[in-house]
Coordinates of C-alpha atoms and ligand atoms in Angstrom, one line a residue:
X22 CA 8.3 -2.5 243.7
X23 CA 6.8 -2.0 240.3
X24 CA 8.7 -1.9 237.3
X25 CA 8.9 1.5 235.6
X26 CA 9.1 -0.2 232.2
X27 CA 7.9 -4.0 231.6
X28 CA 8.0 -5.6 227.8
X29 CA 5.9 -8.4 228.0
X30 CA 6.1 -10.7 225.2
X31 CA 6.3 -7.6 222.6
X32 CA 6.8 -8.3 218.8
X33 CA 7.5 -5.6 216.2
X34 CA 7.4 -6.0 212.8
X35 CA 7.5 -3.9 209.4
X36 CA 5.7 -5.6 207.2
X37 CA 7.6 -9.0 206.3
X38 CA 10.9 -8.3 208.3
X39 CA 10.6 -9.1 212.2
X40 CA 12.4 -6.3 214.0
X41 CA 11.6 -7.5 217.8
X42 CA 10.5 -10.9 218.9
X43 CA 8.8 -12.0 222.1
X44 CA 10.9 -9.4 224.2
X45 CA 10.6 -10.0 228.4
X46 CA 12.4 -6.9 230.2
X47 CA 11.7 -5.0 233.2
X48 CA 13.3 -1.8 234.5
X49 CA 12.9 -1.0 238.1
X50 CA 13.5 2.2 239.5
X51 CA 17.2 3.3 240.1
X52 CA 18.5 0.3 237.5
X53 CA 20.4 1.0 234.3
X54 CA 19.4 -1.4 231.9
X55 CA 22.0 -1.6 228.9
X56 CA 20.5 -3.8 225.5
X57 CA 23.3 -4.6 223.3
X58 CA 23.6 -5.8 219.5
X59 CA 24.8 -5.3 216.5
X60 CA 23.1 -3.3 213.3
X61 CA 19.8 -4.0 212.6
X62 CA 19.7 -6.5 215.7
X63 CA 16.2 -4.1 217.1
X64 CA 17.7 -1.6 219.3
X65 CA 16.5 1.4 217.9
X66 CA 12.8 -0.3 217.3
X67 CA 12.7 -1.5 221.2
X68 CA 14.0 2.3 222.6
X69 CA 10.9 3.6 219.9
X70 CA 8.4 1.1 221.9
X71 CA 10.0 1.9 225.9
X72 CA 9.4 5.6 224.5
X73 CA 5.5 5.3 223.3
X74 CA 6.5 6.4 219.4
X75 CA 5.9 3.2 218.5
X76 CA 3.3 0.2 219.5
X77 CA 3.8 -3.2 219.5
X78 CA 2.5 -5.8 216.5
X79 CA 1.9 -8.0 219.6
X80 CA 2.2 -8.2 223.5
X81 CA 2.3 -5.4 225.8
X82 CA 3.8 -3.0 227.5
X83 CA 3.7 -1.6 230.9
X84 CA 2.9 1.1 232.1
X85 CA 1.5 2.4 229.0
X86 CA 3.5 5.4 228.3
X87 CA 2.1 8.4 229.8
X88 CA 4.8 10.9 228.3
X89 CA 6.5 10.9 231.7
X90 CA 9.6 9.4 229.6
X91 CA 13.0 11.4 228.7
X92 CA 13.8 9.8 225.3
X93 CA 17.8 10.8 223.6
X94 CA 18.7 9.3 220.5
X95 CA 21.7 8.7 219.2
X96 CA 20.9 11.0 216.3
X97 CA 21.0 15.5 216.6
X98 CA 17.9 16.0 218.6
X99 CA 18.7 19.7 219.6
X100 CA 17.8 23.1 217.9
X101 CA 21.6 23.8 216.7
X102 CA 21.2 27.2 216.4
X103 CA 19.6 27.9 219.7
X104 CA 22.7 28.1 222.4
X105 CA 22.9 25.8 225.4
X106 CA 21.3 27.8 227.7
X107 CA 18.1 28.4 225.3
X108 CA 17.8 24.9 223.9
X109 CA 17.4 23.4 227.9
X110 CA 15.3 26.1 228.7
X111 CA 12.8 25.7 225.3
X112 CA 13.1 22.0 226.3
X113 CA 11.8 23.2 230.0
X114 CA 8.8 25.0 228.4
X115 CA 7.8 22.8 225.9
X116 CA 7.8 20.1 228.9
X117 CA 5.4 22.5 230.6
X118 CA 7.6 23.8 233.2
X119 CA 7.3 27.6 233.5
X120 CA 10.0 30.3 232.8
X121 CA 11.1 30.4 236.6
X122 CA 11.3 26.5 237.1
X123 CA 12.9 26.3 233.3
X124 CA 15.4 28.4 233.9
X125 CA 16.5 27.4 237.6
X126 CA 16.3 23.6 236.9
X127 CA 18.2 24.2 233.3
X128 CA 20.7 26.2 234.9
X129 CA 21.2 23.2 237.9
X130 CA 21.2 20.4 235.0
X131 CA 23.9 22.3 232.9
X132 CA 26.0 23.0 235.7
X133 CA 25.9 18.9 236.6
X134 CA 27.2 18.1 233.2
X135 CA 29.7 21.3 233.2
X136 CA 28.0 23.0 230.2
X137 CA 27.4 25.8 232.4
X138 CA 30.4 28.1 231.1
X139 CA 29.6 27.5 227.6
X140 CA 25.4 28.3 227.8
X141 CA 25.7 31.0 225.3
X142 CA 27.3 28.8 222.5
X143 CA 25.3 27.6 220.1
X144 CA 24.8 23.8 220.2
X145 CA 25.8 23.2 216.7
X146 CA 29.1 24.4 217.3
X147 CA 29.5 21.9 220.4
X148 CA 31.6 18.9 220.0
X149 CA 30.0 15.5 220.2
X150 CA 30.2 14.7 223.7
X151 CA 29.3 18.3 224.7
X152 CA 26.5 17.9 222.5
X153 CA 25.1 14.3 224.1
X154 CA 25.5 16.0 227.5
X155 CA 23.3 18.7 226.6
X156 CA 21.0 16.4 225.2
X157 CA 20.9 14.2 228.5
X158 CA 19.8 17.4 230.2
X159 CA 17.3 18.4 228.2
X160 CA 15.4 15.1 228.5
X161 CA 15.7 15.0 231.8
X162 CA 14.3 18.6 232.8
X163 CA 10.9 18.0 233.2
X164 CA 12.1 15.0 236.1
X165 CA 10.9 11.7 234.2
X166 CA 10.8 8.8 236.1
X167 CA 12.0 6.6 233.3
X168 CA 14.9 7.6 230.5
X169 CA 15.4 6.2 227.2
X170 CA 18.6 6.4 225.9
X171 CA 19.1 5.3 222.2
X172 CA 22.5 4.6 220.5
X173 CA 23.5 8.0 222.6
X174 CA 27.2 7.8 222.4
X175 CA 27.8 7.0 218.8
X176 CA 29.1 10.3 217.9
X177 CA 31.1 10.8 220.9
X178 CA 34.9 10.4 221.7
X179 CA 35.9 7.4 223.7
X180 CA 37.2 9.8 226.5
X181 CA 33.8 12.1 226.4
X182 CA 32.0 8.3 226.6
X183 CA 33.2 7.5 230.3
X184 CA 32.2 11.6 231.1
X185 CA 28.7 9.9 229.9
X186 CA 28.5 7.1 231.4
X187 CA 29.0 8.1 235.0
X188 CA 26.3 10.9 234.2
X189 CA 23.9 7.7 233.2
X190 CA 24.7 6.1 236.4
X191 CA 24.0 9.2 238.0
X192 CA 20.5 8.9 236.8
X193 CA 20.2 5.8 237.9
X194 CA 20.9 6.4 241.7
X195 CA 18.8 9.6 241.5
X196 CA 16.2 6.7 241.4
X197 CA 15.1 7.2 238.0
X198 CA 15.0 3.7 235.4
X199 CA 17.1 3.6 232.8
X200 CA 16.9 2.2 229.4
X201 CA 20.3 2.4 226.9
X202 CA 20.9 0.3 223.8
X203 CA 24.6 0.6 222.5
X204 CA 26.0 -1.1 219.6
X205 CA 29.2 -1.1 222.1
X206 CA 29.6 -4.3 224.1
X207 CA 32.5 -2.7 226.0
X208 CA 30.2 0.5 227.1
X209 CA 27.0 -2.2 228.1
X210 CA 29.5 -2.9 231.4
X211 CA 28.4 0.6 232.7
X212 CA 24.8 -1.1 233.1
X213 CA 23.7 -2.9 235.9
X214 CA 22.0 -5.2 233.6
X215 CA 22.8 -6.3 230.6
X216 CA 20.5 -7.6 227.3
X217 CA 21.8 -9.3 224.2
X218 CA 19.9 -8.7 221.4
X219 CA 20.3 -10.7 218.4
X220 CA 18.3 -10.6 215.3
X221 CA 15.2 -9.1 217.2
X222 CA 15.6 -11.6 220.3
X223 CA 16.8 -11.0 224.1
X224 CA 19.3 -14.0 223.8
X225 CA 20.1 -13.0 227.9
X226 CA 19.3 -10.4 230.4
X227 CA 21.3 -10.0 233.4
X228 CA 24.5 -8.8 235.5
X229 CA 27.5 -8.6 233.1
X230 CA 29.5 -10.6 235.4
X231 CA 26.9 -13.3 235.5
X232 CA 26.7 -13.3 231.5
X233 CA 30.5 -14.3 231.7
X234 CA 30.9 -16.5 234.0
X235 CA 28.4 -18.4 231.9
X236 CA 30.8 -18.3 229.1
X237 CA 31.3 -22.1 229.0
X238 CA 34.8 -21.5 227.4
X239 CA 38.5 -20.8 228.4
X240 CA 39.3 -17.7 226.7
X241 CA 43.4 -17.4 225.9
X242 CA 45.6 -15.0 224.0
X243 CA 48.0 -16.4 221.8
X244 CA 50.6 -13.8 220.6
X245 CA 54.0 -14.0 219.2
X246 CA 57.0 -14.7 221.8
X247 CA 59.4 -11.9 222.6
X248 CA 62.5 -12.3 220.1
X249 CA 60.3 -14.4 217.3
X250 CA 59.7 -12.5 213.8
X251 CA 55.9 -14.4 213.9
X252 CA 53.6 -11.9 212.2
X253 CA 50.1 -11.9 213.1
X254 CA 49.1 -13.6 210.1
X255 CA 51.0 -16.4 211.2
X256 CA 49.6 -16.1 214.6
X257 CA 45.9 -16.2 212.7
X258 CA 47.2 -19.8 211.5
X259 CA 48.4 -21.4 214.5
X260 CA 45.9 -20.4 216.6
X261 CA 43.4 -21.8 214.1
X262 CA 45.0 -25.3 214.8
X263 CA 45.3 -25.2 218.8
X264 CA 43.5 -28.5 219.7
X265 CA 40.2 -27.3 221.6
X266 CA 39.9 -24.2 219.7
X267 CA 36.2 -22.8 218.9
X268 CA 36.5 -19.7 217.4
X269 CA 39.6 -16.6 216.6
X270 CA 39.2 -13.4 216.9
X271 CA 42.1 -11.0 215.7
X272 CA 43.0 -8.8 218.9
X273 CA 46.1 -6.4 219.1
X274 CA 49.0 -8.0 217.7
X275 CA 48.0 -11.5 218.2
X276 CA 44.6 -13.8 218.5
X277 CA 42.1 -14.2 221.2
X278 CA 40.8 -17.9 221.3
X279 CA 38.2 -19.8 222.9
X280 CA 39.1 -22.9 223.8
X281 CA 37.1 -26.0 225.4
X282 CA 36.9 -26.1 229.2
X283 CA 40.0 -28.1 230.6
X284 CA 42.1 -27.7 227.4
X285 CA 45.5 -28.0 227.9
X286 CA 47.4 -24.9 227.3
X287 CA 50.1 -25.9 224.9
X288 CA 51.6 -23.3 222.9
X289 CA 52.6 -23.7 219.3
X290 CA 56.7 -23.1 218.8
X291 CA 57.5 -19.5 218.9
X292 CA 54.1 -18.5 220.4
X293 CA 52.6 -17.4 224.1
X294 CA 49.5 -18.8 225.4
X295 CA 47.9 -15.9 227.9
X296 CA 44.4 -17.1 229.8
X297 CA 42.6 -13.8 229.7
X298 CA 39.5 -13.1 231.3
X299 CA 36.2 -13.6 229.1
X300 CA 34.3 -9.9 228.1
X301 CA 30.6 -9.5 227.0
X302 CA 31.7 -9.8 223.3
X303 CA 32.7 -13.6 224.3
X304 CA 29.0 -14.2 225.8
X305 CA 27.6 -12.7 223.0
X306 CA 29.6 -15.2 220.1
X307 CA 28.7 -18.0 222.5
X308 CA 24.9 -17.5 223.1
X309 CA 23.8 -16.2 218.7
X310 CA 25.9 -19.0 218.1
X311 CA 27.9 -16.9 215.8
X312 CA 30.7 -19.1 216.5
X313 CA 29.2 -22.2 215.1
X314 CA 28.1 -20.0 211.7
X315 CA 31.8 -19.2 211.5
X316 CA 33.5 -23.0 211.7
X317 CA 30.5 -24.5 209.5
X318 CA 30.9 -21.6 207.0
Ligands
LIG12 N1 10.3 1.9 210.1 C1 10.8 0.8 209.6 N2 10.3 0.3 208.5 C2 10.8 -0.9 208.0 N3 11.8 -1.6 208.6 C3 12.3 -1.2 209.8 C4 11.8 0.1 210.3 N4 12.5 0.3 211.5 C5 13.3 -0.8 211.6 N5 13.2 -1.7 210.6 C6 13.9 -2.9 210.4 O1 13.9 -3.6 211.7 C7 15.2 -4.2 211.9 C8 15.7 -3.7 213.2 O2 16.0 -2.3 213.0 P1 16.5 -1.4 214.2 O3 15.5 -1.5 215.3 O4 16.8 0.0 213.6 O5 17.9 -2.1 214.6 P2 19.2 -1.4 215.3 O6 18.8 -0.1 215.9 O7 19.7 -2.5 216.3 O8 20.2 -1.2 214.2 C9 16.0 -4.0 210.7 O9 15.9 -5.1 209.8 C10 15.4 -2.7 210.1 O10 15.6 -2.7 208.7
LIG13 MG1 19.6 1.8 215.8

């Protein structure tokens, strides 16, 4: 089958700074593709280029965009003082649907994301997630076979996120391909594939479950024993000196650890050792090599 979006070899830059780097990525029809990173890593710059707002300093993409593309951003991209039900059906028209199909396929999208009973508030007055669910419906309205989603639950509530997310993966299985970036490593897990972006480069692209089993490191949580007074601070220090230790990373009231592969699990005096299982975040430290900027820092 042919890919609804292909990158192939695409740079972007802004004059001296290199957004985007020699990006590879293909999104078939029905997959969710999730591209995660940190600030300024090129999300926002690669969901410009999937949409056609942007071109590319170099390579190419496929298909060229035709305007066949629902494109959300993170940002307020709705008339707030049009309500719900006017903002999907201006969305219809402007899409080139007429009155008739606006209204009966906006009515059928806001009643999917359960805005229905609220189409005559205005969509300033929505709360965030209400808001990003709106949003999702009016870029898909006109049927697009691809959707670009950019940054789209930053202002949303970690509860109204999930809510999201399974209307993302709807899209997906209603065949359509699917394009997200997310500064949230947890939220990429959603995706059916996952890319890292680091400073303008895919560092990986695939399953989240394949990304961490390639995590060459034991992953362990070292937290203060029951009965001990040990405060996290001195959890920070002894976890600092377990022998095979890579890299710390403050987590609830004690320290996740990376250790090598077949390190003993020996825990300091007044201290539990927990092996916990490894998350994207882990992937992520291990392939920038942002673990080996922290020790030789
Ligand atoms: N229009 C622009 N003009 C100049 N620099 C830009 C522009 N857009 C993005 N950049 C730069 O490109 C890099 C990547 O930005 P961006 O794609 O917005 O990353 P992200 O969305 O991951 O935060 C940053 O260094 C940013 O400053
Ligand atoms: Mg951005």
């Amino acid at each position: 089958m042919d890919a609804s979006i292909r990158f192939i070899g695409v740079s972007r830059s802004f004059g001296a700074v290199q957004a985007l780097r020699g990006i590879e990525l293909a999104v078939q029809p029905g997959e969710m593709v999730g591209v995660v990173g940190p600030d300024g890593a090129g999300k926002t710059t690669l969901a410009r280029l999937a949409a056609g707002v942007l071109g590319p300093s170099a390579g190419k993409l496929q298909p060229e965009s035709r305007g066949r593309v629902g494109y959300l951003t993170g940002r307020y991209s709705l008339y707030p003082d049009l309500t719900v039900w006017e903002n999907i059906r201006f969305f219809g028209r402007v899409h080139g649907l007429s009155p008739a199909q606006a209204a009966a396929g906006g009515q059928r999208l806001l009643e999917w994301v359960g805005l229905w009973p609220f189409r005559d508030r205005l969509s300033g007055a929505l709360s965030g997630g209400m808001r990003q669910k709106l949003a999702l419906a009016c870029a898909v309205v006109h049927h697009p076979p691809v959707l670009i989603l950019d940054e789209p639950t930053t202002a949303v509530d970690p509860v109204a996120r999930l809510d999201f997310w399974n209307l993302l993966r709807g899209q997906a299985e209603q065949g359509r391909a699917v394009l997200v970036t997310t500064p949230y490593m947890d939220e990429a897990e959603h995706c059916h594939r996952v890319g890292l972006l680091h400073q303008g480069r895919l560092l990986a692209l695939d399953r989240a479950s394949s990304l961490k089993e390639r995590l060459p490191w034991q992953m362990v949580l070292l937290t203060p024993a029951a009965g001990t007074s040990l405060n996290r601070m001195a959890a920070m220090r002894a976890a600092g000196e377990l022998r095979g230790q890579r890299w710390t990373q403050p987590q609830g009231t004690g320290v996740r650890v990376a250790l090598e592969p077949g390190t003993p699990l020996a825990p300091p005096p007044g201290f539990e050792l927990t092996p916990v299982p490894s998350n994207l975040e882990d992937a992520y430290i291990w392939l920038s090599g942002a673990a080996e900027e922290v020790r030789a820092g």
